[in-house]
PDB file of C-alpha atoms in Angstrom:
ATOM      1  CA  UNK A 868       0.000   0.000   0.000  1.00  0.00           C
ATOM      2  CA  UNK A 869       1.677   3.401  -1.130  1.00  0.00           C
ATOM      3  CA  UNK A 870       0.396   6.143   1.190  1.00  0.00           C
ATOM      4  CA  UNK A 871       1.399   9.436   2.208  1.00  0.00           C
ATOM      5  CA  UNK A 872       4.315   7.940   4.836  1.00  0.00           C
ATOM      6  CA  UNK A 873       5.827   6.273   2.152  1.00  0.00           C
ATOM      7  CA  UNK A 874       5.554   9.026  -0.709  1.00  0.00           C
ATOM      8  CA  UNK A 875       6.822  12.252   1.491  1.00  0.00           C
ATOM      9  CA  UNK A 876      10.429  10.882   2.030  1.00  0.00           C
ATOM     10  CA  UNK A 877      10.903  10.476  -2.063  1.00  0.00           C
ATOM     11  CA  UNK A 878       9.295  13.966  -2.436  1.00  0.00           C
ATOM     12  CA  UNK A 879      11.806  15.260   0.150  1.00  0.00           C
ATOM     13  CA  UNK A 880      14.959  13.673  -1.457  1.00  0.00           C
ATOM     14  CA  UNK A 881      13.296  14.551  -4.704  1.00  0.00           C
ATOM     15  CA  UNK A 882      13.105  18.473  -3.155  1.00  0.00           C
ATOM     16  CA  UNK A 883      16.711  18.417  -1.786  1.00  0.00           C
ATOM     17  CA  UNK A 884      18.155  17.506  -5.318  1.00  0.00           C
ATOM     18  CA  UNK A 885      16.217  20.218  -6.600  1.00  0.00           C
ATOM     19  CA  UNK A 886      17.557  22.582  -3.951  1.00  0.00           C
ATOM     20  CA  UNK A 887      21.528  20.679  -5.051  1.00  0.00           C
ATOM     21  CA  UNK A 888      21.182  21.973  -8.427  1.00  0.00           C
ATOM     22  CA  UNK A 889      19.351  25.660  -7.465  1.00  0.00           C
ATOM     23  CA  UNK A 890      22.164  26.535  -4.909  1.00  0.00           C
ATOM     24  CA  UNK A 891      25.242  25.748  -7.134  1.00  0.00           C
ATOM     25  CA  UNK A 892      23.960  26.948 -10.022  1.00  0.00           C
ATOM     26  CA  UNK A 893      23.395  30.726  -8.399  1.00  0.00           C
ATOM     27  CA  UNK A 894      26.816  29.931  -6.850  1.00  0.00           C
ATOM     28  CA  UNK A 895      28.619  29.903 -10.054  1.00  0.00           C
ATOM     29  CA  UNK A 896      26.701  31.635 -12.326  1.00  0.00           C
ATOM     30  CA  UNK A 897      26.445  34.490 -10.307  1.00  0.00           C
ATOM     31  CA  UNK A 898      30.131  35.415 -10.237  1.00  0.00           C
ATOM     32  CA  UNK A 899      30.513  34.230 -13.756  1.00  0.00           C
ATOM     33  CA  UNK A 900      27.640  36.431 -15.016  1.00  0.00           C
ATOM     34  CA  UNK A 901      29.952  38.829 -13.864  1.00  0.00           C
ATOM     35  CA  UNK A 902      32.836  38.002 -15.368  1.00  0.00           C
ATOM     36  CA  UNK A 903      30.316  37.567 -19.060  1.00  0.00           C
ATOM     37  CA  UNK A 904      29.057  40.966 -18.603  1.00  0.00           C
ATOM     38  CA  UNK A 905      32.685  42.581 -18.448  1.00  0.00           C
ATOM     39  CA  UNK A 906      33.673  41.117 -21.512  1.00  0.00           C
ATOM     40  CA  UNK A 907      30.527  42.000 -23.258  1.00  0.00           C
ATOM     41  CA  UNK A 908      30.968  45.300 -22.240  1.00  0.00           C
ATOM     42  CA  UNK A 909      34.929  45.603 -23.054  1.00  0.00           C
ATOM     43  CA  UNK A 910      36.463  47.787 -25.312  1.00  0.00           C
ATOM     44  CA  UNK A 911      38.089  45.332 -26.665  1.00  0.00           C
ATOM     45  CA  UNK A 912      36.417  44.004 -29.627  1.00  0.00           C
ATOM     46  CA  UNK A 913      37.065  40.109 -30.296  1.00  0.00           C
ATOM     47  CA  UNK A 914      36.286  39.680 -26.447  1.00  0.00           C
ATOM     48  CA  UNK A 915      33.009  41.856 -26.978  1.00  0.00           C
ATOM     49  CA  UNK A 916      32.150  39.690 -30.183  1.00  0.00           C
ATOM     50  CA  UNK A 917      32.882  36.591 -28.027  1.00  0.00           C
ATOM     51  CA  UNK A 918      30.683  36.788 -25.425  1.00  0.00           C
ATOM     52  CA  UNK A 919      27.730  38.520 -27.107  1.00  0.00           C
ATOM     53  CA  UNK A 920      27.607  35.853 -29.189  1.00  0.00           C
ATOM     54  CA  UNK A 921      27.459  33.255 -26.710  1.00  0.00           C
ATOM     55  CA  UNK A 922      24.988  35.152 -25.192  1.00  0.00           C
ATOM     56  CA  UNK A 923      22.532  35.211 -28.283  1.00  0.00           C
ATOM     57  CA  UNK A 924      23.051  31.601 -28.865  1.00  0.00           C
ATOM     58  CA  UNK A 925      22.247  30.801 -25.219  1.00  0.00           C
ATOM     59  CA  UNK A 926      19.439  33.423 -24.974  1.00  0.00           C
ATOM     60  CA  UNK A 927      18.169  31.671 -28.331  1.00  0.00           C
ATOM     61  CA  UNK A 928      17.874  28.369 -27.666  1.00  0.00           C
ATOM     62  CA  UNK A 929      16.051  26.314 -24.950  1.00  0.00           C
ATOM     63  CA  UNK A 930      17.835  25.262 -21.356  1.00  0.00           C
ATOM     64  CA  UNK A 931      16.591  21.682 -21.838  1.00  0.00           C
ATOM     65  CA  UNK A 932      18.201  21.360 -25.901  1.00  0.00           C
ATOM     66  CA  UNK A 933      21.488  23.027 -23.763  1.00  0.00           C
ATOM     67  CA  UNK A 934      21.160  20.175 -21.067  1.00  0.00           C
ATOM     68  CA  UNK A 935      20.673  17.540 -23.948  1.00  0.00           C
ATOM     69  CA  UNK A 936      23.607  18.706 -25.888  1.00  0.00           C
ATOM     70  CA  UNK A 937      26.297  19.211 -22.783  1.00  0.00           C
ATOM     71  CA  UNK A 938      24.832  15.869 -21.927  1.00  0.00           C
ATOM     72  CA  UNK A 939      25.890  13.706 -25.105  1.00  0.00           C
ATOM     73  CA  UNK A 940      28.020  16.002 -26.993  1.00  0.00           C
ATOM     74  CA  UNK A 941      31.135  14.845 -25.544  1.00  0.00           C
ATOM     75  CA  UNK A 942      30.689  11.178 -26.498  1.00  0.00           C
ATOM     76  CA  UNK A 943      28.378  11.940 -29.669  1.00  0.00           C
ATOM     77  CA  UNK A 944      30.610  14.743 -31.133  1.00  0.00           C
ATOM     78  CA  UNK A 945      33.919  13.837 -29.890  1.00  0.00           C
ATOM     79  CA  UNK A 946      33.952  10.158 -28.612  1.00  0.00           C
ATOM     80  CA  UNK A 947      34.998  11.167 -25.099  1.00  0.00           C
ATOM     81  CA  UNK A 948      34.414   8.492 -22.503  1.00  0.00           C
ATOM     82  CA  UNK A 949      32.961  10.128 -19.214  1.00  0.00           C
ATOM     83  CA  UNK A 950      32.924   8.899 -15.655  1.00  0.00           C
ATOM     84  CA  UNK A 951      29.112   7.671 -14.080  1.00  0.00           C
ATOM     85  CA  UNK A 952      29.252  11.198 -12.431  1.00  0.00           C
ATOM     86  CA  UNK A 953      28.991  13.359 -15.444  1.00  0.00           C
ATOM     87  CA  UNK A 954      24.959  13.573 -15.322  1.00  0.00           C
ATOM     88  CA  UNK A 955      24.634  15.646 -12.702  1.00  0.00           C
ATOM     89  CA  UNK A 956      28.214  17.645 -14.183  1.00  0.00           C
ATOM     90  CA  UNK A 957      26.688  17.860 -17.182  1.00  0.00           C
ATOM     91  CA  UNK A 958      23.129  19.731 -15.807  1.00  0.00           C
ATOM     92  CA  UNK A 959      25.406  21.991 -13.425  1.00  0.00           C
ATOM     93  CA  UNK A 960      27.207  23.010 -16.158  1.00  0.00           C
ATOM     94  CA  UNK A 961      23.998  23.979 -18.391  1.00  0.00           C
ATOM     95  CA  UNK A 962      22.569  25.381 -16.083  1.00  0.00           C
ATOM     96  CA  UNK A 963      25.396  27.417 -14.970  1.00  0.00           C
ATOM     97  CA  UNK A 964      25.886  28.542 -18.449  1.00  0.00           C
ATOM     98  CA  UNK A 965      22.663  29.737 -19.099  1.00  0.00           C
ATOM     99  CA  UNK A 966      21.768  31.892 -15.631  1.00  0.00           C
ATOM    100  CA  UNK A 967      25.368  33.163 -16.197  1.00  0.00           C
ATOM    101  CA  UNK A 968      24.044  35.006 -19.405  1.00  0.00           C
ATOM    102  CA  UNK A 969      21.540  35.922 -18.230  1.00  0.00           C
ATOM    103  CA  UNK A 970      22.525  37.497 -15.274  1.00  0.00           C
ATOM    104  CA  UNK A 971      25.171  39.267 -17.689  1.00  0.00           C
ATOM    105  CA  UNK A 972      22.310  40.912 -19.169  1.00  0.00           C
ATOM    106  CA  UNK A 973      21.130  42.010 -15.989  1.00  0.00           C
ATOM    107  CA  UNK A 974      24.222  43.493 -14.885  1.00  0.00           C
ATOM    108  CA  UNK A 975      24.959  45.012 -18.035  1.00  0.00           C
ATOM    109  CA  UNK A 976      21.220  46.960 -17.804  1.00  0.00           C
ATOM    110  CA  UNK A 977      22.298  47.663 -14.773  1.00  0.00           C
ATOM    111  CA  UNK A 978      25.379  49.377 -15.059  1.00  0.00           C
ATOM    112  CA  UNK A 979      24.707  51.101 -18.533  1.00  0.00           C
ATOM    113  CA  UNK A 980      21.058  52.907 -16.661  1.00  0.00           C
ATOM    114  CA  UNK A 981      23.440  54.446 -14.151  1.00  0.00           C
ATOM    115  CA  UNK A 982      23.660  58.537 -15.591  1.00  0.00           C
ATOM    116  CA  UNK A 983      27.032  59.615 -16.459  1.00  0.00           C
ATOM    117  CA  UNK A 984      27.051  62.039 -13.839  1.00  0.00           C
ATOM    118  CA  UNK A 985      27.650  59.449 -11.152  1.00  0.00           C
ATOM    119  CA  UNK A 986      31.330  58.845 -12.791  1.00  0.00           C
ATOM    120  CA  UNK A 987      31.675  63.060 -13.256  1.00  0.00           C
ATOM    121  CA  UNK A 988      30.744  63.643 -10.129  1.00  0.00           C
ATOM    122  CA  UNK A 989      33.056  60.715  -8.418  1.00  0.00           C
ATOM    123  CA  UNK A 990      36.014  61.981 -10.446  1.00  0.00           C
ATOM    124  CA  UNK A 991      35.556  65.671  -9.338  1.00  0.00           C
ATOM    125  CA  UNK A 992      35.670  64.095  -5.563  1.00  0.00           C
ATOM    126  CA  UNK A 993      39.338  62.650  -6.493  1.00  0.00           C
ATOM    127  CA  UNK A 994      38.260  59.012  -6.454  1.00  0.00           C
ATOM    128  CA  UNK A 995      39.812  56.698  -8.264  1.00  0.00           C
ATOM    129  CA  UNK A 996      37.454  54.421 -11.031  1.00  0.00           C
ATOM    130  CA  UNK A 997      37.193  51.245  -8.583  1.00  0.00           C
ATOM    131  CA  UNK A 998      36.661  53.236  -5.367  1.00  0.00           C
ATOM    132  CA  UNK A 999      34.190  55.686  -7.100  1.00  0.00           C
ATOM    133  CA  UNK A1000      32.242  51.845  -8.471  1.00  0.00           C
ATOM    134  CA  UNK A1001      32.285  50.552  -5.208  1.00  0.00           C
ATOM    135  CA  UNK A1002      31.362  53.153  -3.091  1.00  0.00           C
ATOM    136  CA  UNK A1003      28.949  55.322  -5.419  1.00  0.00           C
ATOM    137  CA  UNK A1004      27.752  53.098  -8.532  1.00  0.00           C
ATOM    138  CA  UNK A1005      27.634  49.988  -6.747  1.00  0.00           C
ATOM    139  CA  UNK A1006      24.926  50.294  -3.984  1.00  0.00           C
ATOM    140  CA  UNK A1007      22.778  52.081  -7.401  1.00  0.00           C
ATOM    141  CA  UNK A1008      23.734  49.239  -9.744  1.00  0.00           C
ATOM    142  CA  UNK A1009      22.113  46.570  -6.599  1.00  0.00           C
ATOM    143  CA  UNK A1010      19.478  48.810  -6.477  1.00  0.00           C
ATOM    144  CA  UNK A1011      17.895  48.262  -9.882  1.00  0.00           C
ATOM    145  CA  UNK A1012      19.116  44.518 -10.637  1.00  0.00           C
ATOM    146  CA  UNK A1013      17.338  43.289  -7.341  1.00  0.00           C
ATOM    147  CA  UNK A1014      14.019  42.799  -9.489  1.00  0.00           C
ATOM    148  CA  UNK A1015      15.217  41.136 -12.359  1.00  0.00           C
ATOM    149  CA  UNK A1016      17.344  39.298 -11.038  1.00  0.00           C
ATOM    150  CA  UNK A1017      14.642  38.030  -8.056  1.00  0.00           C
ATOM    151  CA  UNK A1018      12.501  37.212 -11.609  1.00  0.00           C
ATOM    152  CA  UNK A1019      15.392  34.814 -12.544  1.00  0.00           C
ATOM    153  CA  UNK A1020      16.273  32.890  -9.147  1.00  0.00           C
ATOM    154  CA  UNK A1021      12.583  32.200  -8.944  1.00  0.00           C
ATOM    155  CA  UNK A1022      12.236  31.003 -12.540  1.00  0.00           C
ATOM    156  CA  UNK A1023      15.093  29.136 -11.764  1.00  0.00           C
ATOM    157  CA  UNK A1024      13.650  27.197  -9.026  1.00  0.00           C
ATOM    158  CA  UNK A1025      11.425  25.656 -11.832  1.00  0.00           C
ATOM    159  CA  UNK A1026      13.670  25.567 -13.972  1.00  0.00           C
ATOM    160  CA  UNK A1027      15.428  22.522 -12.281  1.00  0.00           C
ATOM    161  CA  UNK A1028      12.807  20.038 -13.428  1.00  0.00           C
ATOM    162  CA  UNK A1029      14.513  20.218 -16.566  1.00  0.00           C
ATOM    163  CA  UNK A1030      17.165  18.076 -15.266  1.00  0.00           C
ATOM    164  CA  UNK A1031      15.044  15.000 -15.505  1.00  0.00           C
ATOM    165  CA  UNK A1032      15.458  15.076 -19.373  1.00  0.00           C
ATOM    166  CA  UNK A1033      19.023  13.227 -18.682  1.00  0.00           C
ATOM    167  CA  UNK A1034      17.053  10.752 -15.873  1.00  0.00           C
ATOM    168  CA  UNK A1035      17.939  12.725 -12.860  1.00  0.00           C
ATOM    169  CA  UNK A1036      14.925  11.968 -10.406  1.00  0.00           C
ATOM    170  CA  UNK A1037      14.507  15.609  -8.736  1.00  0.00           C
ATOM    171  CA  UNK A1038      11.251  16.992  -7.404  1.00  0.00           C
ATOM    172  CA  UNK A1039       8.502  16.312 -10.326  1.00  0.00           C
ATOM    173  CA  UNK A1040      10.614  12.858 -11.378  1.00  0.00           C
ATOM    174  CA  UNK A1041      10.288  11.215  -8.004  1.00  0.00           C
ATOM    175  CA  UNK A1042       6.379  12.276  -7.861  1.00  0.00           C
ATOM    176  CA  UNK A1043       6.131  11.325 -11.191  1.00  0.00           C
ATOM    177  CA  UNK A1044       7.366   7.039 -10.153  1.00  0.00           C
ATOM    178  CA  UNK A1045       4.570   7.251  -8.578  1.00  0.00           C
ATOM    179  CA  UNK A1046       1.657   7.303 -11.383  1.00  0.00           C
ATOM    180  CA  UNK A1047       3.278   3.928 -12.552  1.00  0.00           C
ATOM    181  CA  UNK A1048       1.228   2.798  -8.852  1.00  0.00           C
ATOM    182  CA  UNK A1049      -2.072   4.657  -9.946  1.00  0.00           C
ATOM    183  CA  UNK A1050      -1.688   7.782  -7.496  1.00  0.00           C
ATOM    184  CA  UNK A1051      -2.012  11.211  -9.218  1.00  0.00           C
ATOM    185  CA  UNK A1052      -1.935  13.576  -6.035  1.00  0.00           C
ATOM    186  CA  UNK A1053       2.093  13.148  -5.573  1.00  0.00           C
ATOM    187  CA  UNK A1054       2.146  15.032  -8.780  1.00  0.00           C
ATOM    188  CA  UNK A1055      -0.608  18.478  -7.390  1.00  0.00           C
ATOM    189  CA  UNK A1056       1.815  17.902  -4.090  1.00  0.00           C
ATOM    190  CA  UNK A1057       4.331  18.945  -5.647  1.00  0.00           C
ATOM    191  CA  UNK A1058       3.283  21.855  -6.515  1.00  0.00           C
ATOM    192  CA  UNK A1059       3.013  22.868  -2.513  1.00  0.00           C
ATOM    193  CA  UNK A1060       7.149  22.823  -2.419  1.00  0.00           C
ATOM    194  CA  UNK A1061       7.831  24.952  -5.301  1.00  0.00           C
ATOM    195  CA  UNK A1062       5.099  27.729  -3.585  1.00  0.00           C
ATOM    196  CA  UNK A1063       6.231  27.554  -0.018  1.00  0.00           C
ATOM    197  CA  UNK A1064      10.020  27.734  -1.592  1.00  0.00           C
ATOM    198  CA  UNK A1065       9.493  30.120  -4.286  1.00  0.00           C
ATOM    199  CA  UNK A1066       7.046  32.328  -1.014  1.00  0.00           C
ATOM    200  CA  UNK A1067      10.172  32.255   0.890  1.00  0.00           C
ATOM    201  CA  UNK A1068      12.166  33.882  -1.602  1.00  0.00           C
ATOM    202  CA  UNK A1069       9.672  36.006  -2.798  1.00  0.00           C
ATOM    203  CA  UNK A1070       9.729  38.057   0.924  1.00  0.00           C
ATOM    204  CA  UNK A1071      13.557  37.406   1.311  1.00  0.00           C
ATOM    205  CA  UNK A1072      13.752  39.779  -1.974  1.00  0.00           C
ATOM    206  CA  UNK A1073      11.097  42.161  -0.927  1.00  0.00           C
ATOM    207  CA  UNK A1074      12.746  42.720   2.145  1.00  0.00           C
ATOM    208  CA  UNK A1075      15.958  43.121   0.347  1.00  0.00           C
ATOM    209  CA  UNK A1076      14.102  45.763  -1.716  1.00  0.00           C
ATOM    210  CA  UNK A1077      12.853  47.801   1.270  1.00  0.00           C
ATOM    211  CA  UNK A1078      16.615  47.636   2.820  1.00  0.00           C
ATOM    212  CA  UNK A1079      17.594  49.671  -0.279  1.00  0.00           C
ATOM    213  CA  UNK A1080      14.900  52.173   0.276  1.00  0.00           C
ATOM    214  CA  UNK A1081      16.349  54.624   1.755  1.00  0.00           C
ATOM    215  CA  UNK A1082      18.890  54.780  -1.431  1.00  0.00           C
ATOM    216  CA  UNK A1083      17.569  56.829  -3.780  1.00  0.00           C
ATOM    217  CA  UNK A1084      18.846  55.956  -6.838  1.00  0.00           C
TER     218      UNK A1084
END
């Protein structure tokens, strides 16, 4: 007999692989978003062509085609042999991928909305370009990107379920085992852990938001 007992543990395990996937993804692709955004935004034109390209093709293109093709491109394409543990290396990096450009773009809206005379007036004050970033553009650039980028982390949390495409059993998979028993409701249940998790972060950004009130960009 499958009841509730026996279902809520695989949700859970189900939930904290989703959570795996969320929390190193925003680990790496938030710094590395960084680091894309730069190099779009360099003066230096092959680096500029570079990454604006990668991000149109990752902007144009699906995450789960991206998942597929980091998935069995190096054995398809170049008849690399990987080790058992390169299905959940091959989502991370993906996923990592695709927040980073996106995230670029965020940044990059961010910076470029900032009016010119925030670096005039920094300069006339005798700072130097990194200490007139960090201590005058910065807390302005935060200040904008908070919403998109809240838009993003959230879609990411949903995003995850992609991962199943290359059999990893996250959230929706291990609900999903159980409609080969007949039950249905694992499935709607899941839908309670994406909206208490996706709540949570919902306030912890709002919050964030009325922190930077008092900055008047």
């Amino acid at each position: 007999m499958t009841d509730f007992a026996s279902v809520f543990p695989s949700l859970c395990s189900g939930f904290l692989t989703t959570l795996y996937y969320f929390a190193l993804t925003l680990a790496f692709a938030i710094p590395l978003g960084l680091v894309i955004c730069l190099g779009s935004m360099s003066k230096f034109k092959p680096l500029a062509w570079l990454t604006r390209g990668l991000v149109w093709i990752i902007r144009g293109t699906p995450l789960m085609l991206q998942v597929i093709i980091v998935f069995y491109g190096p054995g398809l394409i170049f008849g690399m042999k990987v080790g058992s543990n390169y299905r959940d290396i091959a989502a991370l990096i993906a996923f990592v991928i695709n927040y980073a450009v996106y995230f670029s773009e965020i940044y990059r809206g961010g910076i470029e909305s900032i009016p010119r005379g925030q670096y005039e007036a920094f300069r006339v004050l005798g700072m130097s370009e990194p200490q007139g970033f960090f201590r005058v553009v910065l807390l302005q650039v935060v200040k904008r990107i908070i919403p998109p980028m809240s838009n993003e982390i959230i879609t990411l949390v949903k995003d995850t379920s992609l991962v199943r495409v290359i059999a990893i059993t996250e959230l929706i998979k291990s609900a999903e085992n159980f409609t080969k028993k007949g039950l249905i409701w694992p499935l709607f249940f899941t839908g309670l852990f994406y909206l208490v998790f996706t709540g949570l972060l919902s306030l912890l950004f709002r919050a964030a938001e009325k922190k930077l009130d008092y900055f008047k960009a």
